[in-house]
Short mmCIF file of C-alpha atoms and ligand atoms in Angstrom, two decimals:
data_model
loop_
_atom_site.label_atom_id
_atom_site.label_comp_id
_atom_site.label_asym_id
_atom_site.label_seq_id
_atom_site.Cartn_x
_atom_site.Cartn_y
_atom_site.Cartn_z
CA MET A 284 -34.40 -19.75 -0.36
CA GLY A 285 -36.90 -18.89 2.40
CA SER A 286 -37.62 -15.24 3.12
CA LYS A 287 -36.15 -15.39 6.62
CA ASN A 288 -32.92 -16.69 5.08
CA LEU A 289 -32.91 -13.83 2.57
CA ASP A 290 -33.42 -11.33 5.36
CA ILE A 291 -30.55 -12.86 7.31
CA ILE A 292 -27.99 -12.84 4.51
CA ARG A 293 -28.83 -9.26 3.58
CA MET A 294 -28.17 -7.97 7.12
CA SER A 295 -24.94 -6.15 7.85
CA ALA A 296 -22.79 -7.78 10.53
CA ALA A 297 -23.91 -5.11 13.01
CA GLU A 298 -27.58 -5.79 12.22
CA LEU A 299 -27.07 -9.53 12.45
CA ALA A 300 -25.25 -9.13 15.78
CA ALA A 301 -28.20 -7.09 17.09
CA ALA A 302 -30.69 -9.73 15.88
CA LEU A 303 -28.67 -12.46 17.60
CA GLN A 304 -28.62 -10.46 20.81
CA ALA A 305 -32.35 -9.79 20.59
CA GLY A 306 -32.99 -13.48 19.99
CA THR A 307 -34.91 -12.98 16.73
CA VAL A 308 -32.25 -15.02 14.87
CA THR A 309 -30.03 -17.80 16.21
CA SER A 310 -26.43 -18.20 15.17
CA VAL A 311 -27.19 -21.66 13.77
CA GLU A 312 -29.87 -20.07 11.57
CA ALA A 313 -27.42 -17.37 10.49
CA VAL A 314 -24.70 -19.87 9.58
CA GLN A 315 -27.18 -22.17 7.82
CA ALA A 316 -28.60 -19.27 5.80
CA HIS A 317 -25.11 -18.43 4.56
CA LEU A 318 -24.29 -22.09 3.84
CA ASP A 319 -27.49 -22.32 1.79
CA ARG A 320 -26.57 -19.16 -0.09
CA ILE A 321 -23.09 -20.53 -0.79
CA ALA A 322 -24.63 -23.77 -2.09
CA ALA A 323 -26.97 -21.74 -4.33
CA VAL A 324 -24.51 -19.29 -5.92
CA ASP A 325 -20.94 -20.48 -5.42
CA PRO A 326 -20.45 -23.85 -7.17
CA GLY A 327 -20.78 -24.78 -10.83
CA GLU A 328 -19.32 -23.53 -14.05
CA ASN A 329 -20.99 -20.13 -13.80
CA GLY A 330 -21.03 -19.81 -10.02
CA VAL A 331 -19.22 -17.06 -8.12
CA HIS A 332 -16.51 -19.45 -6.87
CA ALA A 333 -15.59 -17.20 -3.95
CA TYR A 334 -14.73 -20.16 -1.73
CA LEU A 335 -11.93 -22.70 -2.07
CA HIS A 336 -13.06 -24.57 1.01
CA VAL A 337 -16.34 -24.50 2.94
CA ASN A 338 -16.26 -25.45 6.56
CA ALA A 339 -19.91 -26.24 7.30
CA GLU A 340 -19.49 -28.65 10.18
CA GLU A 341 -17.16 -26.52 12.26
CA ALA A 342 -19.09 -23.30 11.55
CA LEU A 343 -22.36 -24.91 12.67
CA ALA A 344 -20.69 -26.32 15.80
CA VAL A 345 -19.37 -22.89 16.82
CA ALA A 346 -22.79 -21.38 16.11
CA ALA A 347 -24.52 -23.99 18.29
CA GLU A 348 -22.07 -23.25 21.07
CA VAL A 349 -22.81 -19.51 20.83
CA ASP A 350 -26.56 -20.16 20.92
CA ALA A 351 -26.16 -22.33 24.02
CA LEU A 352 -23.98 -19.74 25.76
CA ARG A 353 -26.44 -17.01 24.91
CA ALA A 354 -29.33 -19.09 26.27
CA ALA A 355 -27.33 -19.45 29.49
CA ASP A 356 -26.90 -15.66 29.64
CA GLU A 357 -23.13 -15.81 29.30
CA THR A 358 -21.32 -12.59 28.34
CA LEU A 359 -20.29 -12.80 24.70
CA HIS A 360 -18.29 -10.67 22.28
CA PRO A 361 -20.67 -8.34 20.36
CA LEU A 362 -19.85 -10.19 17.10
CA ALA A 363 -20.19 -13.69 18.62
CA GLY A 364 -22.16 -15.92 16.28
CA VAL A 365 -21.73 -13.70 13.20
CA PRO A 366 -20.14 -15.80 10.43
CA ILE A 367 -16.96 -14.79 8.64
CA ALA A 368 -14.95 -15.90 5.58
CA ILE A 369 -11.14 -16.03 5.56
CA LYS A 370 -8.77 -15.28 2.68
CA ASP A 371 -6.87 -18.48 2.00
CA LEU A 372 -3.53 -16.78 2.65
CA ILE A 373 -4.20 -16.78 6.40
CA VAL A 374 -3.36 -20.03 8.18
CA THR A 375 -6.07 -21.93 10.04
CA LYS A 376 -5.69 -25.09 12.09
CA GLY A 377 -7.96 -27.89 10.95
CA GLN A 378 -8.79 -26.29 7.59
CA PRO A 379 -6.63 -26.30 4.46
CA THR A 380 -4.58 -23.25 3.49
CA THR A 381 -3.47 -23.12 -0.16
CA ALA A 382 -2.45 -19.49 -0.77
CA GLY A 383 -4.15 -20.04 -4.14
CA SER A 384 -1.14 -22.13 -5.19
CA LYS A 385 -0.57 -25.72 -6.20
CA MET A 386 2.49 -25.50 -3.98
CA LEU A 387 0.32 -25.78 -0.86
CA GLU A 388 -2.40 -28.06 -2.23
CA GLY A 389 -3.57 -30.32 0.60
CA TRP A 390 -1.50 -28.49 3.25
CA MET A 391 -2.92 -28.05 6.75
CA SER A 392 -1.33 -25.52 9.04
CA PRO A 393 -0.39 -26.88 12.47
CA TYR A 394 -1.19 -23.49 14.03
CA ASP A 395 -3.61 -20.57 13.81
CA ALA A 396 -2.75 -17.04 12.71
CA THR A 397 -3.15 -14.51 15.54
CA VAL A 398 -6.21 -13.00 13.84
CA ILE A 399 -7.76 -16.49 13.67
CA GLU A 400 -7.11 -17.04 17.39
CA LYS A 401 -8.97 -13.80 18.06
CA ILE A 402 -11.86 -14.85 15.85
CA ARG A 403 -12.08 -18.20 17.63
CA GLU A 404 -11.96 -16.51 21.02
CA ALA A 405 -14.77 -14.14 20.06
CA LYS A 406 -16.65 -17.16 18.59
CA LEU A 407 -17.32 -16.02 15.03
CA PRO A 408 -18.15 -19.16 13.02
CA MET A 409 -15.68 -19.45 10.11
CA LEU A 410 -17.55 -20.34 6.91
CA GLY A 411 -14.44 -21.22 4.93
CA LYS A 412 -11.44 -20.05 2.97
CA THR A 413 -11.68 -17.70 -0.01
CA ASN A 414 -9.97 -17.63 -3.41
CA LEU A 415 -7.06 -15.36 -4.26
CA ASP A 416 -4.34 -14.74 -6.81
CA GLU A 417 -1.49 -17.16 -6.15
CA PHE A 418 0.39 -15.98 -3.04
CA ALA A 419 -1.63 -12.73 -3.30
CA MET A 420 0.08 -11.60 -6.51
CA GLY A 421 -2.40 -10.00 -8.86
CA SER A 422 -5.36 -7.66 -9.24
CA SER A 423 -8.00 -9.97 -10.69
CA THR A 424 -7.82 -13.39 -8.95
CA GLU A 425 -7.08 -14.82 -12.42
CA HIS A 426 -3.68 -15.96 -11.12
CA SER A 427 -5.28 -18.44 -8.70
CA ALA A 428 -4.31 -22.06 -9.38
CA TYR A 429 -7.93 -22.97 -8.57
CA GLY A 430 -9.92 -21.05 -11.16
CA ASN A 431 -11.48 -17.60 -11.47
CA THR A 432 -13.79 -15.96 -8.99
CA ARG A 433 -16.64 -14.10 -10.71
CA ASN A 434 -17.79 -10.58 -9.90
CA PRO A 435 -21.38 -10.78 -8.58
CA TRP A 436 -22.22 -7.57 -10.49
CA ASP A 437 -21.29 -9.19 -13.82
CA LEU A 438 -20.28 -12.84 -13.96
CA GLY A 439 -18.06 -12.18 -16.99
CA ARG A 440 -15.86 -9.79 -15.04
CA ILE A 441 -13.08 -9.99 -12.46
CA PRO A 442 -13.80 -9.40 -8.75
CA GLY A 443 -10.47 -7.62 -8.28
CA GLY A 444 -7.46 -9.12 -6.60
CA SER A 445 -5.67 -10.51 -4.99
CA GLY A 446 -8.52 -10.92 -2.50
CA GLY A 447 -11.28 -11.37 -5.07
CA GLY A 448 -12.75 -14.32 -3.17
CA SER A 449 -13.31 -12.41 0.07
CA ALA A 450 -14.79 -9.40 -1.74
CA ALA A 451 -17.05 -11.52 -3.96
CA ALA A 452 -18.25 -13.58 -0.97
CA VAL A 453 -19.28 -10.43 0.87
CA ALA A 454 -20.80 -8.80 -2.25
CA ALA A 455 -22.78 -11.96 -3.12
CA PHE A 456 -24.16 -12.24 0.44
CA GLU A 457 -22.18 -15.45 1.00
CA ALA A 458 -20.72 -13.92 4.19
CA PRO A 459 -21.33 -10.70 6.07
CA LEU A 460 -17.67 -10.34 7.01
CA ALA A 461 -14.35 -11.49 5.55
CA LEU A 462 -10.65 -11.08 6.14
CA GLY A 463 -8.24 -10.00 3.43
CA THR A 464 -4.60 -9.05 3.12
CA ASP A 465 -3.29 -5.93 1.42
CA THR A 466 0.28 -5.61 0.13
CA GLY A 467 -0.46 -3.13 -2.65
CA GLY A 468 -4.24 -2.88 -2.66
CA SER A 469 -5.57 -6.44 -2.41
CA ILE A 470 -8.24 -5.49 0.12
CA ARG A 471 -9.18 -2.06 -1.24
CA GLN A 472 -9.25 -2.70 -5.03
CA PRO A 473 -11.49 -5.81 -4.79
CA GLY A 474 -13.69 -3.75 -2.46
CA ALA A 475 -13.90 -0.99 -5.06
CA VAL A 476 -14.86 -3.22 -7.98
CA THR A 477 -17.43 -5.28 -6.04
CA GLY A 478 -19.20 -2.42 -4.24
CA THR A 479 -17.96 -3.48 -0.80
CA VAL A 480 -15.84 -1.86 1.91
CA GLY A 481 -12.17 -2.82 2.23
CA SER A 482 -9.87 -1.47 4.90
CA LYS A 483 -6.10 -1.68 5.20
CA PRO A 484 -4.99 -0.79 8.73
CA THR A 485 -1.81 1.10 9.64
CA TYR A 486 1.20 -1.17 9.11
CA GLY A 487 1.65 -3.04 12.40
CA GLY A 488 -1.89 -2.32 13.59
CA VAL A 489 -3.02 -5.91 13.02
CA SER A 490 -0.70 -8.86 13.62
CA ARG A 491 0.73 -10.47 10.48
CA TYR A 492 1.57 -13.66 12.37
CA GLY A 493 0.11 -16.49 10.31
CA ALA A 494 -0.48 -14.49 7.13
CA ILE A 495 1.69 -16.28 4.58
CA ALA A 496 4.23 -13.60 3.72
CA MET A 497 4.25 -11.99 0.29
CA ALA A 498 6.27 -8.81 0.94
CA SER A 499 6.68 -8.46 4.69
CA SER A 500 7.34 -4.71 4.82
CA LEU A 501 4.11 -4.05 2.90
CA ASP A 502 1.67 -6.82 3.96
CA GLN A 503 -1.24 -6.07 6.27
CA ILE A 504 -4.38 -8.04 7.24
CA GLY A 505 -7.67 -6.15 7.27
CA PRO A 506 -11.50 -6.31 7.06
CA VAL A 507 -13.71 -6.82 4.01
CA THR A 508 -17.36 -5.91 4.73
CA ARG A 509 -20.49 -4.28 3.33
CA THR A 510 -20.51 -1.26 5.66
CA VAL A 511 -17.91 1.03 7.19
CA MET A 512 -19.30 0.25 10.65
CA ASP A 513 -18.78 -3.49 10.09
CA ALA A 514 -15.19 -2.83 9.03
CA ALA A 515 -14.64 -0.82 12.23
CA LEU A 516 -16.13 -3.62 14.37
CA LEU A 517 -13.96 -6.29 12.74
CA HIS A 518 -10.84 -4.10 12.76
CA GLU A 519 -11.24 -3.52 16.51
CA LEU A 520 -11.56 -7.27 17.03
CA ILE A 521 -8.44 -8.27 15.05
CA GLY A 522 -6.22 -5.29 15.92
CA GLY A 523 -3.77 -4.82 18.76
CA HIS A 524 -0.28 -5.74 19.85
CA ASP A 525 1.07 -9.24 19.24
CA PRO A 526 4.44 -10.30 20.66
CA LYS A 527 4.65 -12.93 17.88
CA ASP A 528 4.94 -10.20 15.21
CA SER A 529 8.07 -8.07 15.66
CA THR A 530 6.57 -5.23 13.60
CA SER A 531 3.34 -5.17 15.60
CA LEU A 532 2.62 -1.76 17.15
CA ASN A 533 2.65 -1.69 20.91
CA GLU A 534 -0.33 0.58 21.35
CA PRO A 535 -4.07 0.15 21.87
CA VAL A 536 -6.42 -0.19 18.87
CA PRO A 537 -7.89 3.23 18.04
CA ALA A 538 -11.59 3.88 18.76
CA LEU A 539 -12.80 3.00 15.27
CA VAL A 540 -16.43 2.15 16.02
CA ALA A 541 -16.89 5.50 17.77
CA ALA A 542 -15.31 7.25 14.77
CA ALA A 543 -17.63 5.44 12.34
CA GLU A 544 -20.64 6.42 14.48
CA GLN A 545 -19.51 10.01 14.51
CA GLY A 546 -19.08 10.01 10.73
CA ALA A 547 -22.43 8.35 10.09
CA ALA A 548 -24.11 11.22 11.96
CA GLY A 549 -23.09 13.24 8.91
CA ASP A 550 -21.16 16.15 10.38
CA LEU A 551 -17.67 16.66 8.97
CA SER A 552 -17.22 20.26 10.06
CA GLY A 553 -13.59 20.99 10.82
CA MET A 554 -12.30 18.09 8.74
CA ARG A 555 -9.81 18.97 6.01
CA ILE A 556 -9.89 16.53 3.10
CA GLY A 557 -6.93 16.63 0.72
CA VAL A 558 -7.35 15.73 -2.93
CA ILE A 559 -4.12 14.22 -4.20
CA ARG A 560 -3.36 16.05 -7.43
CA GLU A 561 -1.26 13.18 -8.79
CA LEU A 562 -4.02 10.58 -8.29
CA GLN A 563 -6.59 12.03 -10.65
CA GLY A 564 -7.02 12.81 -14.29
CA GLU A 565 -5.15 10.82 -16.89
CA GLY A 566 -5.76 7.10 -16.81
CA TYR A 567 -8.99 7.35 -14.81
CA GLU A 568 -12.17 6.30 -16.57
CA PRO A 569 -14.59 9.22 -16.98
CA GLY A 570 -17.26 7.42 -14.92
CA VAL A 571 -14.79 6.91 -12.07
CA GLN A 572 -13.77 10.57 -12.16
CA GLN A 573 -17.43 11.61 -12.17
CA ARG A 574 -18.34 9.59 -9.08
CA PHE A 575 -15.23 10.96 -7.42
CA ASP A 576 -16.17 14.59 -8.14
CA GLU A 577 -19.68 13.98 -6.81
CA ALA A 578 -18.26 12.49 -3.61
CA LEU A 579 -16.20 15.64 -3.08
CA GLU A 580 -19.33 17.79 -3.42
CA LEU A 581 -21.19 15.70 -0.85
CA LEU A 582 -18.31 15.87 1.60
CA ARG A 583 -18.07 19.63 1.16
CA GLY A 584 -21.80 19.84 1.84
CA ALA A 585 -21.26 17.97 5.11
CA GLY A 586 -18.92 20.69 6.31
CA ALA A 587 -15.53 19.34 5.25
CA SER A 588 -13.08 21.70 3.62
CA ILE A 589 -11.55 20.31 0.44
CA VAL A 590 -7.94 21.26 -0.24
CA GLU A 591 -5.61 20.17 -3.01
CA VAL A 592 -2.33 18.56 -1.99
CA SER A 593 0.59 17.47 -4.11
CA CYS A 594 2.57 14.27 -3.64
CA PRO A 595 4.96 14.47 -6.59
CA ASN A 596 6.84 11.27 -5.75
CA LEU A 597 3.72 9.12 -6.07
CA GLN A 598 4.54 8.97 -9.78
CA TYR A 599 7.42 6.65 -8.84
CA ALA A 600 5.44 4.54 -6.37
CA LEU A 601 4.45 1.79 -8.80
CA ALA A 602 7.99 1.44 -10.18
CA ALA A 603 9.53 1.34 -6.70
CA TYR A 604 6.86 -1.13 -5.50
CA TYR A 605 7.71 -3.47 -8.38
CA LEU A 606 11.31 -3.60 -7.11
CA ILE A 607 10.76 -3.77 -3.35
CA MET A 608 7.81 -6.19 -3.47
CA PRO A 609 9.47 -8.78 -5.79
CA SER A 610 12.70 -8.54 -3.81
CA GLU A 611 10.83 -9.52 -0.65
CA VAL A 612 8.81 -12.10 -2.59
CA SER A 613 11.99 -13.79 -3.85
CA SER A 614 13.22 -14.08 -0.30
CA ASN A 615 9.90 -15.07 1.34
CA LEU A 616 9.07 -17.73 -1.25
CA ALA A 617 12.49 -19.40 -1.13
CA LYS A 618 11.21 -21.74 1.59
CA PHE A 619 8.74 -23.38 -0.80
CA ASP A 620 11.15 -25.93 -2.19
CA GLY A 621 9.55 -29.30 -1.50
CA VAL A 622 11.95 -29.87 1.39
CA ARG A 623 11.05 -27.24 3.97
CA TYR A 624 7.59 -26.43 2.61
CA GLY A 625 5.53 -27.33 -0.41
CA LYS A 626 4.25 -30.36 -2.25
CA ARG A 627 7.37 -32.20 -3.43
CA VAL A 628 7.73 -33.03 -7.11
CA VAL A 629 10.51 -35.54 -7.85
CA PRO A 630 12.02 -35.32 -11.36
CA THR A 631 10.95 -38.26 -13.49
CA GLU A 632 14.19 -38.39 -15.47
CA GLY A 633 17.84 -38.03 -14.54
CA PRO A 634 19.50 -38.09 -11.13
CA VAL A 635 17.43 -37.25 -8.03
CA THR A 636 19.64 -34.70 -6.31
CA ILE A 637 18.30 -32.22 -3.75
CA GLU A 638 18.81 -29.30 -6.16
CA ARG A 639 16.89 -31.08 -8.89
CA VAL A 640 14.02 -31.95 -6.51
CA MET A 641 13.81 -28.30 -5.44
CA GLY A 642 13.92 -27.19 -9.06
CA SER A 643 11.21 -29.52 -10.26
CA THR A 644 9.02 -28.70 -7.24
CA ARG A 645 9.22 -24.97 -7.94
CA ALA A 646 8.89 -25.38 -11.71
CA ALA A 647 5.77 -27.52 -11.39
CA ASN A 648 3.99 -25.76 -8.54
CA PHE A 649 4.50 -22.02 -9.06
CA GLY A 650 2.44 -20.19 -11.69
CA ASP A 651 3.88 -17.74 -14.23
CA GLU A 652 3.19 -14.56 -12.25
CA VAL A 653 4.89 -15.91 -9.13
CA LYS A 654 7.90 -17.05 -11.18
CA ARG A 655 8.08 -13.66 -12.90
CA ARG A 656 8.29 -11.88 -9.56
CA ILE A 657 10.81 -14.30 -8.05
CA ILE A 658 13.07 -13.79 -11.06
CA LEU A 659 12.65 -10.00 -10.97
CA GLY A 660 13.34 -9.86 -7.23
CA THR A 661 16.35 -12.14 -7.42
CA TYR A 662 17.78 -9.91 -10.14
CA ALA A 663 17.09 -6.69 -8.23
CA LEU A 664 18.86 -8.05 -5.16
CA SER A 665 21.86 -9.55 -6.93
CA ALA A 666 25.38 -8.23 -6.31
CA GLY A 667 26.16 -5.31 -8.58
CA TYR A 668 22.49 -4.40 -9.08
CA TYR A 669 21.35 -4.03 -5.48
CA ASP A 670 22.18 -0.31 -5.16
CA ALA A 671 20.85 0.59 -8.58
CA TYR A 672 17.50 -1.13 -8.09
CA TYR A 673 16.56 -2.16 -4.56
CA GLY A 674 18.58 0.65 -2.94
CA SER A 675 17.06 3.34 -5.19
CA ALA A 676 13.57 1.99 -4.65
CA GLN A 677 14.04 2.25 -0.88
CA LYS A 678 15.05 5.91 -1.33
CA VAL A 679 11.88 6.53 -3.34
CA ARG A 680 9.95 4.94 -0.50
CA THR A 681 11.36 7.54 1.91
CA LEU A 682 10.42 10.34 -0.51
CA ILE A 683 6.84 9.01 -0.69
CA GLN A 684 6.66 8.95 3.10
CA ARG A 685 7.85 12.58 3.20
CA ASP A 686 5.27 13.58 0.58
CA PHE A 687 2.54 12.09 2.77
CA ASP A 688 3.93 13.81 5.89
CA ALA A 689 3.75 17.15 4.07
CA ALA A 690 0.25 16.43 2.73
CA PHE A 691 -1.04 15.48 6.19
CA ALA A 692 0.20 18.82 7.52
CA GLU A 693 -2.43 20.40 5.28
CA ALA A 694 -5.19 17.79 5.44
CA ASP A 695 -6.61 15.38 8.04
CA VAL A 696 -7.37 12.68 5.47
CA LEU A 697 -6.59 12.30 1.77
CA ILE A 698 -9.01 11.16 -0.90
CA SER A 699 -8.69 9.55 -4.35
CA PRO A 700 -10.51 7.02 -6.50
CA THR A 701 -9.49 3.54 -5.28
CA SER A 702 -8.98 2.12 -8.74
CA PRO A 703 -8.70 3.91 -12.09
CA THR A 704 -11.25 1.59 -13.74
CA VAL A 705 -14.30 -0.49 -12.94
CA ALA A 706 -14.11 -4.31 -13.04
CA PHE A 707 -12.74 -5.48 -16.39
CA GLU A 708 -13.61 -8.62 -18.33
CA PHE A 709 -11.78 -11.89 -17.81
CA GLY A 710 -8.70 -12.09 -20.00
CA ALA A 711 -8.58 -8.34 -20.68
CA LYS A 712 -5.26 -7.90 -18.86
CA SER A 713 -4.05 -11.37 -17.99
CA ASP A 714 -1.51 -11.47 -20.83
CA ASP A 715 -0.17 -8.00 -20.11
CA PRO A 716 1.48 -7.79 -16.67
CA LEU A 717 2.08 -4.03 -16.92
CA ALA A 718 -1.58 -3.27 -17.67
CA MET A 719 -2.50 -5.42 -14.66
CA TYR A 720 0.02 -3.61 -12.42
CA LEU A 721 -1.43 -0.20 -13.36
CA ASN A 722 -4.64 -1.03 -11.50
CA ASP A 723 -2.88 -0.35 -8.25
CA VAL A 724 -1.49 3.16 -8.82
CA ALA A 725 -3.78 4.65 -6.21
CA THR A 726 -3.54 1.90 -3.59
CA ILE A 727 0.20 1.09 -3.56
CA PRO A 728 1.41 4.41 -2.06
CA ALA A 729 -0.29 3.63 1.29
CA ASN A 730 1.62 0.33 1.59
CA MET A 731 4.87 2.06 0.68
CA ALA A 732 4.32 4.56 3.51
CA GLY A 733 2.69 2.19 6.04
CA ILE A 734 -0.39 4.41 6.31
CA PRO A 735 -4.00 3.15 6.54
CA GLY A 736 -6.52 3.29 3.69
CA ILE A 737 -10.17 2.38 3.21
CA SER A 738 -12.27 1.97 0.07
CA VAL A 739 -15.99 2.71 0.27
CA PRO A 740 -18.59 2.32 -2.49
CA GLY A 741 -18.96 5.55 -4.47
CA GLY A 742 -21.71 4.59 -6.91
CA LEU A 743 -21.86 2.98 -10.33
CA SER A 744 -20.31 3.66 -13.71
CA GLU A 745 -22.16 1.86 -16.52
CA GLY A 746 -23.71 -0.45 -13.94
CA LEU A 747 -20.42 -1.36 -12.23
CA PRO A 748 -19.17 -0.22 -8.80
CA VAL A 749 -16.64 2.58 -8.29
CA GLY A 750 -14.63 2.86 -5.07
CA ILE A 751 -13.56 5.99 -3.21
CA GLN A 752 -10.41 5.73 -1.12
CA PHE A 753 -9.59 7.64 2.07
CA LEU A 754 -6.06 7.64 3.46
CA ALA A 755 -5.04 8.73 6.96
CA PRO A 756 -1.71 9.22 8.75
CA ALA A 757 -0.20 6.18 10.47
CA HIS A 758 -1.95 5.43 13.81
CA GLU A 759 -4.86 7.68 12.82
CA ASP A 760 -7.07 4.97 11.29
CA ALA A 761 -10.05 6.45 13.14
CA ARG A 762 -10.05 9.47 10.83
CA MET A 763 -10.66 7.42 7.68
CA TYR A 764 -13.51 5.54 9.36
CA ARG A 765 -15.13 8.84 10.26
CA ALA A 766 -14.81 10.23 6.73
CA GLY A 767 -15.76 6.90 5.13
CA ALA A 768 -18.87 6.47 7.26
CA ALA A 769 -19.94 10.04 6.48
CA LEU A 770 -19.64 9.52 2.73
CA GLU A 771 -21.44 6.18 2.98
CA ALA A 772 -24.34 7.74 4.91
CA LEU A 773 -24.65 10.65 2.46
CA LEU A 774 -24.59 8.38 -0.58
CA GLU A 775 -27.03 5.84 0.88
CA LYS A 776 -29.46 8.68 1.46
CA GLN A 777 -29.28 9.42 -2.29
CA TRP A 778 -29.55 5.78 -3.29
CA GLY A 779 -32.32 5.02 -0.79
CA GLY A 780 -30.25 2.16 0.69
CA PRO A 781 -26.96 0.33 0.22
CA LEU A 782 -25.35 0.22 -3.22
CA LEU A 783 -25.47 -3.59 -3.22
CA ALA A 784 -29.28 -3.42 -3.21
CA GLN A 785 -28.88 -2.37 -6.86
CA ALA A 786 -26.83 -5.45 -7.78
CA PRO A 787 -28.45 -7.86 -10.25
CA ASP A 788 -30.20 -11.00 -9.06
CA ILE A 789 -27.29 -13.34 -9.10
CA GLU A 790 -29.19 -16.63 -8.97
CA ALA A 791 -31.03 -15.58 -12.13
CA ALA A 792 -27.77 -14.47 -13.76
CA ILE A 793 -26.13 -17.82 -13.02
CA ALA A 794 -29.11 -19.69 -14.42
CA ALA A 795 -29.08 -17.50 -17.55
CA ALA A 796 -25.32 -18.03 -17.96
CA GLY A 797 -25.96 -21.76 -17.74
CA GLN A 798 -28.22 -21.41 -20.78
CA GLY A 799 -25.50 -19.56 -22.68
CA GLU A 800 -27.14 -16.15 -22.42
CA VAL A 801 -24.14 -14.56 -20.69
CA ALA A 802 -20.48 -15.02 -21.63
N1 LIG B 209 -2.16 -6.18 -7.10
C1 LIG B 209 -0.97 -5.96 -6.34
C2 LIG B 209 0.10 -6.95 -6.75
O1 LIG B 209 -0.15 -7.70 -7.61
C3 LIG B 209 -1.26 -6.02 -4.87
C4 LIG B 209 -1.28 -7.38 -4.31
C5 LIG B 209 -1.64 -7.39 -2.86
O2 LIG B 209 -2.00 -6.39 -2.26
N2 LIG B 209 -1.47 -8.56 -2.26
O3 LIG B 209 1.16 -6.98 -6.22
#
């Protein structure tokens, strides 16, 4: 790969946008550099496999259009011409959407999600669709029907999930920006384990229209990037009211870019940062805890006051999530029956009744994890059990919200590690659903309460990235961008540049893996 190409793919979205505006790089060059990178590191047995579908032709056409408009001095969106990757749970006209499932193999949406309309309007070339756990259920991307995505830091390890494809694409310099969805941590946890930034907006802050629903009261679309500033830029672009989403907030997008700028200047005086007592200690790897403690010291040094807060009901968050989420899953996925939606599978033996067609379609096309959750949710919602399970879980949800309200009376933002561990090896947890679920202890509470959360790189533990999570009250997303940008700036000063600059040379690693040197 030429050195100009390498320079281009290593730029943040903000830097690339500036280069496009200055005319030192064209959008066609930017898209081509990323397509070349994808071709170099994504395919093959040991490739990253971040993408399920690459959209070269359309991306280059949009880029050429941006270059022509710029040459004609037309006013463009600041991110016009900067390429982006899209989690394959978000529907796109003219490109396949699989949700990581055989159920939607070959399906093309007849319409665009609202976030995709905004991206088209602002003219960001879409590079393609990224891999995910089937219907966004998982923490490792191992539940995808289309194979594993590899963590660019170690090709033998998971990139997190469910949005492992988006995070790996951004971490491997196969896209400067990506979109994810977060129902229980699927933007933030992949961000943490790949050394990237993942942001989950306030519930309702970004339209969910066109995000294939997993659990509608928890789902939220958000940015996956390499810097906090890039996340703020993308969040401002995709946010805002949408009449097509009945839970969309009818209020302007907060001033996130300004907040990130303020944070990056390094002054946090007056900010109270609350350490959540219940999200530390037991279950956290020592290296994760260490990076977390160092982050607190840095933030204190920047003028923030660190206070301890207690959210006692967070201990029930995971249990309540695994009742509410599957309940909504069982209802949302009922439409995939081979009649209304989904690739129909007709039984080869016996009578062909509609029930049997639906049954064979669902049996053949859903993976084990999806079936497990549909069964659990159907049980939790069934007559006689509803109050004991779903009803109780909803009460816990209210208690968690109250805990956060009380904590935010004492602190402006809250802080915790994003994930208790660094990226684990393939297969380490795939046979043990409970071990997999435990990855999300720190991320799930935000979805239960509808509050925003961001994960920023916090350093390495044994050579693998650790994420630090900031949470803010609903509607106050700006606060977490300010705190996140401050921590990022302080840490990058220590590291002498971005954390990803320390990542191994992935082309060499893929070549070595091809010769059997790496598992
Ligand atoms: N890992 C969590 C789960 O499996 C979160 C998924 C998500 O946020 N989409 O449910």
